[in-house]
Short mmCIF file of C-alpha atoms in Angstrom, two decimals:
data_model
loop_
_atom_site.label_atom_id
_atom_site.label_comp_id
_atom_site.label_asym_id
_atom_site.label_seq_id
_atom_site.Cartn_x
_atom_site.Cartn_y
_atom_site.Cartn_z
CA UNK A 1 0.81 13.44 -19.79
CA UNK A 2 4.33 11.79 -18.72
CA UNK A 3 5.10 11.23 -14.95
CA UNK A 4 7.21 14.11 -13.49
CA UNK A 5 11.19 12.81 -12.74
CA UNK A 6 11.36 12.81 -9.26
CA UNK A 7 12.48 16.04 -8.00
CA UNK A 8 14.07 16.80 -4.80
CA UNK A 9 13.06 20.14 -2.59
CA UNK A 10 15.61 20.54 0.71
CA UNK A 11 13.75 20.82 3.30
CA UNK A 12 13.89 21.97 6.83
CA UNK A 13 16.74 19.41 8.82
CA UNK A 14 15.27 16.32 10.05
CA UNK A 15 17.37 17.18 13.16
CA UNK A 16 14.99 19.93 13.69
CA UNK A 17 11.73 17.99 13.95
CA UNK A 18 11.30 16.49 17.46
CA UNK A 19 9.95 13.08 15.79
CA UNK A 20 11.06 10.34 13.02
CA UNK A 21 8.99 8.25 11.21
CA UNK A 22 8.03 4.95 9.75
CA UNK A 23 6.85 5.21 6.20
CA UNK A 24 4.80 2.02 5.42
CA UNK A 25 3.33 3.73 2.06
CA UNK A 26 6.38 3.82 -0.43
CA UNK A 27 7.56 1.79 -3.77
CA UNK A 28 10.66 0.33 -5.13
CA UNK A 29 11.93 -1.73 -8.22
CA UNK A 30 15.09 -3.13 -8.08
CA UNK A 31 17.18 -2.48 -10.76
CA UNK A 32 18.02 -5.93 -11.48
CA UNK A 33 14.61 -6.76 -12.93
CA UNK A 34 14.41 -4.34 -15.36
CA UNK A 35 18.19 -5.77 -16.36
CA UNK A 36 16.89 -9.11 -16.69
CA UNK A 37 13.71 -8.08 -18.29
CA UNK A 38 15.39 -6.18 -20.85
CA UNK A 39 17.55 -9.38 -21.85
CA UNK A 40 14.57 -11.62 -22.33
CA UNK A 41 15.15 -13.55 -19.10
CA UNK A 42 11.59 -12.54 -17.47
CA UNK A 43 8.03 -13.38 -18.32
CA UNK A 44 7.68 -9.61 -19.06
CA UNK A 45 9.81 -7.54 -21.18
CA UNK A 46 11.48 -4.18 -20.37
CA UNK A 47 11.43 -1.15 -23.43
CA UNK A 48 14.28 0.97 -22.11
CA UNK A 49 13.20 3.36 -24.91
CA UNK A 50 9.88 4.15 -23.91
CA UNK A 51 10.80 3.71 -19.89
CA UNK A 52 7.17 0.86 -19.98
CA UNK A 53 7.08 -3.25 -18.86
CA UNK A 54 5.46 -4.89 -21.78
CA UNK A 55 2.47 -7.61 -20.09
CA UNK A 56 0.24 -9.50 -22.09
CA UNK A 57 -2.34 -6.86 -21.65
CA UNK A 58 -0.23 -3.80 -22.54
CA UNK A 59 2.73 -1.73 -21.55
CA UNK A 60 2.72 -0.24 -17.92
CA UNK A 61 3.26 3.19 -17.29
CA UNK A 62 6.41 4.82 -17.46
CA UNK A 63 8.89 3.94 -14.82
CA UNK A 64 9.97 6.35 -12.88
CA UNK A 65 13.65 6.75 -12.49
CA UNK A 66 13.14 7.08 -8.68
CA UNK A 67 11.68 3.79 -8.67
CA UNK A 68 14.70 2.18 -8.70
CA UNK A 69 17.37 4.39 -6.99
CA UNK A 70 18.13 3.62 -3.67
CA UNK A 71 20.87 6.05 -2.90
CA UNK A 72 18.40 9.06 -3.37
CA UNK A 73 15.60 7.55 -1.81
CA UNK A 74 18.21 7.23 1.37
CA UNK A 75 18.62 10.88 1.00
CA UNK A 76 15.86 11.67 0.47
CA UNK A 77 14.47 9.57 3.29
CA UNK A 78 17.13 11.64 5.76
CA UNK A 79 15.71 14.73 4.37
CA UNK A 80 12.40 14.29 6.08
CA UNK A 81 13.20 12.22 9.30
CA UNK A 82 11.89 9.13 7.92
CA UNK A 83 14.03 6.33 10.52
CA UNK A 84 12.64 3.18 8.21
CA UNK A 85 10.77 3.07 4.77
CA UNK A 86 8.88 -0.10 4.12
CA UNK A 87 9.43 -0.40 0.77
CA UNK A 88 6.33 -2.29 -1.36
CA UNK A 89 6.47 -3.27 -5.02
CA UNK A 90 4.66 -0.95 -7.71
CA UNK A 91 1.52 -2.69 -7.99
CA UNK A 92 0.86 -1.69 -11.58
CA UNK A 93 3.56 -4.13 -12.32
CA UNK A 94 2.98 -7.07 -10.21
CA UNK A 95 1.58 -9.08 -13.45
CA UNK A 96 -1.56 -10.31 -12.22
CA UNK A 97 -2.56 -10.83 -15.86
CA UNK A 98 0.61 -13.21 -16.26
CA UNK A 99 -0.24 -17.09 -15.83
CA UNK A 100 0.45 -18.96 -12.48
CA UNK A 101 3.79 -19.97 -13.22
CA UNK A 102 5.16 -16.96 -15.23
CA UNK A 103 3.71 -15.07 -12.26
CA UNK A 104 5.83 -16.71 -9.48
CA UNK A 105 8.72 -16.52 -11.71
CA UNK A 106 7.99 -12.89 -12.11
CA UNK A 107 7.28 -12.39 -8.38
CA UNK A 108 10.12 -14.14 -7.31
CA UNK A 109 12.42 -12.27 -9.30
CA UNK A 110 11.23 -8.71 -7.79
CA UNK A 111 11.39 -10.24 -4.63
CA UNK A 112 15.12 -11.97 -4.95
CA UNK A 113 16.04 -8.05 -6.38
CA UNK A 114 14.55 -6.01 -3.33
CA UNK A 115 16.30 -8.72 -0.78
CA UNK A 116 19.50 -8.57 -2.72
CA UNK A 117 19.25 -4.46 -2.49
CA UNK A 118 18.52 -3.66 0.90
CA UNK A 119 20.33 -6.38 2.78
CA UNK A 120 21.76 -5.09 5.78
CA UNK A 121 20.51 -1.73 5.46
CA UNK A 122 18.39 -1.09 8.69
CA UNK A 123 16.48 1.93 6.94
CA UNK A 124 13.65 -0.06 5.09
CA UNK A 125 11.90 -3.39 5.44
CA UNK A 126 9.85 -4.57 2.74
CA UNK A 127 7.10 -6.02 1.36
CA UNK A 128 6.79 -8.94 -0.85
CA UNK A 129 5.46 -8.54 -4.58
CA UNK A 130 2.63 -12.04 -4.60
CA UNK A 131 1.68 -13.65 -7.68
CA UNK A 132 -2.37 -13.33 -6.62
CA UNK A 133 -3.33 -15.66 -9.97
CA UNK A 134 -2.83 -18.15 -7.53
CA UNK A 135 -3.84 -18.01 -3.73
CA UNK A 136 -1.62 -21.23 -2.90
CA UNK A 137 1.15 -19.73 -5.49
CA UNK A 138 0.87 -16.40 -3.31
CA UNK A 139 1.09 -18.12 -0.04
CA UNK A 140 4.07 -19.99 -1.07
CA UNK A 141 5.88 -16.68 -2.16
CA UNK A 142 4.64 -15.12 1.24
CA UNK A 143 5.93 -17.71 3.26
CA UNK A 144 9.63 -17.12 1.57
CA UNK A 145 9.80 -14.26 1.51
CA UNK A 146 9.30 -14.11 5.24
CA UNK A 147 11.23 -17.01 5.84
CA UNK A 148 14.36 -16.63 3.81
CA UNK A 149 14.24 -13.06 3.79
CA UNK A 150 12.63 -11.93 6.76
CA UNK A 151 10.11 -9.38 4.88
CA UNK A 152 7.11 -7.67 6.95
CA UNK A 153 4.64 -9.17 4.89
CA UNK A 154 3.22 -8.56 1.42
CA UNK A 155 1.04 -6.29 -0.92
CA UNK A 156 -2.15 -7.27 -2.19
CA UNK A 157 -4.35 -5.24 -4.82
CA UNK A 158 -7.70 -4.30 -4.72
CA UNK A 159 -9.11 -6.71 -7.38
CA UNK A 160 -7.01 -9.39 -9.03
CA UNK A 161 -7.43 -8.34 -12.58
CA UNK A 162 -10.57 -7.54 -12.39
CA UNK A 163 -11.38 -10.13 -9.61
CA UNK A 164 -12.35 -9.80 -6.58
CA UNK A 165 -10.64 -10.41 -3.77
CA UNK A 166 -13.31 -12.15 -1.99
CA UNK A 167 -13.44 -14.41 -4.71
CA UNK A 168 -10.11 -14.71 -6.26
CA UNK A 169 -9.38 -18.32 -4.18
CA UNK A 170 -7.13 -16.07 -1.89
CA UNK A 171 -8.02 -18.28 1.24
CA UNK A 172 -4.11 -19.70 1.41
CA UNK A 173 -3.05 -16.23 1.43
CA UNK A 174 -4.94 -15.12 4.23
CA UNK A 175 -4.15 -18.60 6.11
CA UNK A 176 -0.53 -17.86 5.76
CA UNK A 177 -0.39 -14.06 6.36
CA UNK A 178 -2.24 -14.82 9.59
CA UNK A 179 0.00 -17.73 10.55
CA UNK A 180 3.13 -15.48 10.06
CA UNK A 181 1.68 -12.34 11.96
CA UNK A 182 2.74 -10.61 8.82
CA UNK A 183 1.03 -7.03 7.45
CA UNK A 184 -0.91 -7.04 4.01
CA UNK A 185 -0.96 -3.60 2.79
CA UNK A 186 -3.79 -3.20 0.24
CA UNK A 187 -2.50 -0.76 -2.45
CA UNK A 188 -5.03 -0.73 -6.20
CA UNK A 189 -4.09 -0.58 -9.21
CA UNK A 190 -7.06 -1.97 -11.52
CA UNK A 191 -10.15 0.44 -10.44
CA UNK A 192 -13.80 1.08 -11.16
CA UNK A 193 -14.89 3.61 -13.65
CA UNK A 194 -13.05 2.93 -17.18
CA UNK A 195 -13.20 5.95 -19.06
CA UNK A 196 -15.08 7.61 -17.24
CA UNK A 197 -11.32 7.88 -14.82
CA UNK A 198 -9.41 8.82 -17.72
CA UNK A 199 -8.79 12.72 -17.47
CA UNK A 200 -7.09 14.53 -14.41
CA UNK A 201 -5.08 11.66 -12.89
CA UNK A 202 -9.07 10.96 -11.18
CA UNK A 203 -7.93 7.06 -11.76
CA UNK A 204 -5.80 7.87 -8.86
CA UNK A 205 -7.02 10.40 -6.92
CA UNK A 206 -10.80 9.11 -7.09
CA UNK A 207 -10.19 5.42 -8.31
CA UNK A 208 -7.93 3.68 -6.25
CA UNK A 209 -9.77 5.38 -2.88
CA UNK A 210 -13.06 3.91 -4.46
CA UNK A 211 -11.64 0.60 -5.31
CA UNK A 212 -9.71 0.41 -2.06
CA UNK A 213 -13.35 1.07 -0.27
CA UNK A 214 -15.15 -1.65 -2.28
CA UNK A 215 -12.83 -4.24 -1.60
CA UNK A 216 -12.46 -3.46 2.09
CA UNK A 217 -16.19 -3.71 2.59
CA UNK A 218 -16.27 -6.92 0.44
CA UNK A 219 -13.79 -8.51 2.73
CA UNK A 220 -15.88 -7.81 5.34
CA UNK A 221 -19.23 -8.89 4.21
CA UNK A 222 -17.65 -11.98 3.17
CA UNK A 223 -16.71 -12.93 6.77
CA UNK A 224 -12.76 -13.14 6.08
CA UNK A 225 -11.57 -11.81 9.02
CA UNK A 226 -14.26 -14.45 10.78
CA UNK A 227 -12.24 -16.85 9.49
CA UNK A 228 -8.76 -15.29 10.24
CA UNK A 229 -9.43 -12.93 12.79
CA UNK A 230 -5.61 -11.90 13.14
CA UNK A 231 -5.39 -10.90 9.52
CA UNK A 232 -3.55 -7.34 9.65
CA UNK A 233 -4.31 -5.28 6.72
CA UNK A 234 -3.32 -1.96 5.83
CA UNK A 235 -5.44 0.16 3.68
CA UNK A 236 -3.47 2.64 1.42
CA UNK A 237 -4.85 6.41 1.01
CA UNK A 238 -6.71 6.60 4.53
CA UNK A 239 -8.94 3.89 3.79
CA UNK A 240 -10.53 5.40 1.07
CA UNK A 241 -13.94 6.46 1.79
CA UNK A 242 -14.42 3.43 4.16
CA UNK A 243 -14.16 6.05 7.34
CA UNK A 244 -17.04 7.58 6.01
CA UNK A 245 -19.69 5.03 4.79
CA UNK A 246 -19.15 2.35 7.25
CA UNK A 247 -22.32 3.84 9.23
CA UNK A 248 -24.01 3.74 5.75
CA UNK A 249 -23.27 0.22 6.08
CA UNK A 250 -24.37 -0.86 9.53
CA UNK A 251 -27.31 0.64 8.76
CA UNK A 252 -28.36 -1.36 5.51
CA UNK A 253 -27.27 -4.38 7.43
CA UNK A 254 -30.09 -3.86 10.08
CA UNK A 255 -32.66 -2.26 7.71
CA UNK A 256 -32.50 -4.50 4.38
CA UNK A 257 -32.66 -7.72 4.08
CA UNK A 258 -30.49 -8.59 1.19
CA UNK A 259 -27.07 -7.52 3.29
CA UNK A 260 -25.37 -11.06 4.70
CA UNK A 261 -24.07 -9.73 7.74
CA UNK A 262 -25.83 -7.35 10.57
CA UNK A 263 -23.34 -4.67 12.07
CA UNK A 264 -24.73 -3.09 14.78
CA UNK A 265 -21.65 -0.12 14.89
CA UNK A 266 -19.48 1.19 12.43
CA UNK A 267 -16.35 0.25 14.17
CA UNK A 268 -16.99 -3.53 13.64
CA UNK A 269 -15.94 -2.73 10.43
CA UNK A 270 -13.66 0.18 10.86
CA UNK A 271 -11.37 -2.06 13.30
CA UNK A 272 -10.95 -4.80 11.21
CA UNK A 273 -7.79 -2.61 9.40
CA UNK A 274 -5.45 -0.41 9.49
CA UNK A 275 -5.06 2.98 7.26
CA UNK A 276 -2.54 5.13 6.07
CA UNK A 277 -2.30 9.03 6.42
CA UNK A 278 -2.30 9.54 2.71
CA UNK A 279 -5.07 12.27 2.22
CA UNK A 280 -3.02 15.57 1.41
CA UNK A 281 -5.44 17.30 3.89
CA UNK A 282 -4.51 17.74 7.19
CA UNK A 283 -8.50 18.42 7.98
CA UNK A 284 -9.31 14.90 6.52
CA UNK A 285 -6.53 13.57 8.32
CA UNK A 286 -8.02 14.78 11.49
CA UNK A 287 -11.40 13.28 10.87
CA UNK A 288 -9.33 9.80 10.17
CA UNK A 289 -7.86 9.92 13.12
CA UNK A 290 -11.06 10.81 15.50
CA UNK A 291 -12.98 8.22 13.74
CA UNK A 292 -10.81 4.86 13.90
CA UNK A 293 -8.22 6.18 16.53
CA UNK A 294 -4.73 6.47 16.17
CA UNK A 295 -4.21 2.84 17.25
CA UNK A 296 -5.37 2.34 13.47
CA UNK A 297 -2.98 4.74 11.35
CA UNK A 298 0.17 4.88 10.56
CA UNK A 299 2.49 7.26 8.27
CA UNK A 300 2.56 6.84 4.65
CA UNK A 301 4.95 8.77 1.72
CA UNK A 302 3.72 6.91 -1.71
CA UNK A 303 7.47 8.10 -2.41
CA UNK A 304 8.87 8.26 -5.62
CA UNK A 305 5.37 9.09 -7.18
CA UNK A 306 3.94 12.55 -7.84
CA UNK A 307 1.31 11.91 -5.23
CA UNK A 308 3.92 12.04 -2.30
CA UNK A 309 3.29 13.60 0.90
CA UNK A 310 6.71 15.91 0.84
CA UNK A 311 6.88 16.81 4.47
CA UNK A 312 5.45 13.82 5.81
CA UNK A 313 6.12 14.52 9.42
CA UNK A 314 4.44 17.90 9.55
CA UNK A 315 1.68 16.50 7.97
CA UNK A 316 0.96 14.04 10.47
CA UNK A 317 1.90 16.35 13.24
CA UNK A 318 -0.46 18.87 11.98
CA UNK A 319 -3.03 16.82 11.88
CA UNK A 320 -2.53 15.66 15.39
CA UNK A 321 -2.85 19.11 16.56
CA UNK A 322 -5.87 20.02 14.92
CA UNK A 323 -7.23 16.78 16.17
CA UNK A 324 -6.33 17.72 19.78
CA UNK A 325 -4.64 14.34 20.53
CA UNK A 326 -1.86 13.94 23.24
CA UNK A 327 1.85 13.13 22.44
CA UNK A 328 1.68 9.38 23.23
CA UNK A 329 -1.28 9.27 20.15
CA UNK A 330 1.37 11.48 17.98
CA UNK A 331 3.82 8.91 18.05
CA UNK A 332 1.90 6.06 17.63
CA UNK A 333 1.23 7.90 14.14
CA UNK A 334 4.40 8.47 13.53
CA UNK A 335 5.92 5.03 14.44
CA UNK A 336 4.30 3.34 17.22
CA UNK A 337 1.53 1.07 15.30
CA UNK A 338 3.37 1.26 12.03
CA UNK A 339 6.26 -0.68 14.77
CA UNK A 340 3.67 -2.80 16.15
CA UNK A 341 2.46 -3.90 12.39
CA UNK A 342 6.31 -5.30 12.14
CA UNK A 343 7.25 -7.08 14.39
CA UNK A 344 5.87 -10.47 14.54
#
C-alpha cells in the first residue's frame, strides 16, 4: 500500500493555545541528496520514477514528498505552535548496509544538505545522520557535525543491520556523545518479527516499539551507561514497552541467575533515558508520564509520516490533565526537558 502524500488539515490558531512546543520526533531529507544521488554522485542511487533509494540490500520505501520540503513543514510547524522542530534523518535511509567508507560519504552528504538547509533558521535544530558500520567512523561524523555545524546530537537505530547495539563496536560513539553533552535519539528501522510484521503497517506500530524495547534493555544489561553515565538518549514512541516491563526486569535480575546485572527498582532502568510522547493515546500517555516523570518526556510529531501526532500540543496537554500534573510539569513536556536535552 503506497505512503499517503502529506496532507495538511488547518487547525485551530497556534495563537490560541496557551503553550508552544519543541518537537524532538520529526524527519527531513534535504533535497540536495536525492539531486546528487540521482546523478550518480552518491554511494546510493535515487529512482525519481518509483520515488525509492536503491542500497545494496534493496530499494527503500517511497519518499515522501514532505520529506524534503521545508517551506511546508514551516507552515505546517506554525499551524500547531511548534517554536523549534529538531529535525532527524529518516532512518530507513541512513545505509547501515553500505561499507565504512561509502557510509561516511553517504552520511556526510545528508548531513552537509540538512546544515546547508536550515542555516540561520532558528525554528529547527537537528540531528546528525551516523554511519554506525563504524563506531570510530560515527564518532568522527558526530563530532562534526557538532563542531562545524553546531547540531544537538545524532540518531542511532535500534540494531545496526541486524546488529546489536551492544555489540556493534559503538563504544567511540558513546565516548563522544558523552564528551559533547549531545542527545542520541534512538529511532528503529530494522525490527524483530520478519513476516510475521508484514500486514497492517504492525512493522511500525508493533515493531519498532518492540525493537526500541530490546535494545534499550540491552544497553542496560550491558553496563553502557556504567561506563558513560552522562549518555542522554532519547527513546522514540514512548519508550516502547520499556515503561511497562522494566519491573519484569528487576525482578528476573534478583530471582534468576543467568541475568548479569541485579536491579533492585524499575527506575534504575527507567532513568537511564528519555522518551517521547508518541503513543496516539492520551491514556497511555498518562501512564508514561506517572511512571518515569515528566523530567523524562518530551514532545514528539514523527512529522511528515502518516503516523504523526496532528495536534501535538493538545495531545500532550490532554494527557497532562488526565494525569493530574501541575503547570510547571506541563511545560517541561512541552519544552522544558526537550530544552534541557539541547543545550550543552
Amino acid at each position: 500500500m503506497p505512503h499517503p502524500v502529506w496532507r495538511f488539515r488547518l487547525i485551530p490558531s497556534a495563537s490560541l493555545y496557551a503553550d508552544h512546543m519543541i518537537d524532538l520526533h520529526a524527519h527531513y531529507l534535504s533535497p540536495s541528496v536525492l539531486a546528487a544521488a540521482s546523478k550518480g554522485l552518491l554511494p546510493a542511487s535515487w529512482d525519481e520514477n518509483r520515488r525509492v533509494i536503491e542500497f545494496p540490500s534493496g530499494p527503500s520505501d517511497p519518499v515522501l514528498p514532505g520529506l524534503s520540503d521545508l517551506e511546508e513543514r514551516i507552515r505546517w510547524n506554525s499551524e500547531r505552535g511548534i517554536d523549534i522542530q529538531v529535525l532527524a534523518p529518516w532512518m530507513d535511509i541512513t545505509g547501515d548496509d553500505l561499507d565504512p567508507g561509502q557510509a561516511r560519504i553517504w552520511c556526510e552528504a545528508m548531513n552537509d544538505g540538512l546544515a546547508h538547509d536550515i542555516d540561520g533558521n532558528a525554528q529547527f535544530r537537528a540531528l546528525a545522520a551516523l554511519p554506525l558500520v563504524n563506531g570510530g567512523t560515527a564518532a568522527g561524523e558526530l563530532r562534526r557535525c557538532v563542531g562545524e555545524f553546531g547540531f544537538s546530537g545524532g540518531a542511532i537505530p535500534s540494531q545496526v543491520n541486524g546488529q546489536d547495539l551492544d555489540e556493534a563496536g559503538l563504544e567511540p560513539l558513546w565516548e563522544a556523545a558523552e564528551d559533547l553533552g549531545v542527545l542520541l535519539f534512538m529511532h528503529p528501522y530494522r525490527v524483530m518479527g520478519g513476516r510475521r510484521m508484514g500486514r497492517d503497517h504492525l512493522g511500525n506500530v508493533c515493531g519498532f516499539p518492540f525493537d526500541t524495547t530490546l535494545a534499550a534493555m540491552r544497553l542496560y544489561f550491558s553496563e553502557v551507561f556504567t561506563t558513560w553515565p552522562r549518555l542522554k538518549i532519547l527513546l522514540a514512541h514512548g519508550g516502547g514497552t520499556l515503561p511497562y516491563l522494566a519491573g519484569r526486569a528487576a525482578h528476573a535480575s534478583r530471582y534468576v541467575p543467568t541475568v548479569t546485572r541485579r536491579v533492585d527498582h524499575p527506575d534504575e532502568i527507567l532513568q537511564m533515558f528519555y522518551y517521547d510522547t508518541m503513543l496516539h493515546d492520551p491514556r497511555a500517555l498518562v501512564s508514561l508520564i506517572r511512571t518515569v516523570g515528566t523530567e523524562r518526556v518530551v514532545g514528539g510529531t514523527d512529522a511528515p509520516f502518516p503516523m504523526w501526532v496532528d495536534d501535538p500540543v493538545e495531545h500532550i496537554e490532554g494527557a497532562c490533565r488526565r494525569a493530574g500534573v501541575g503547570r510547571d510539569a506541563l511545560e517541561r513536556v512541552l519544552h522544558g526537558t526537550a530544552a534541557g536535552l539541547l543545550t550543552r
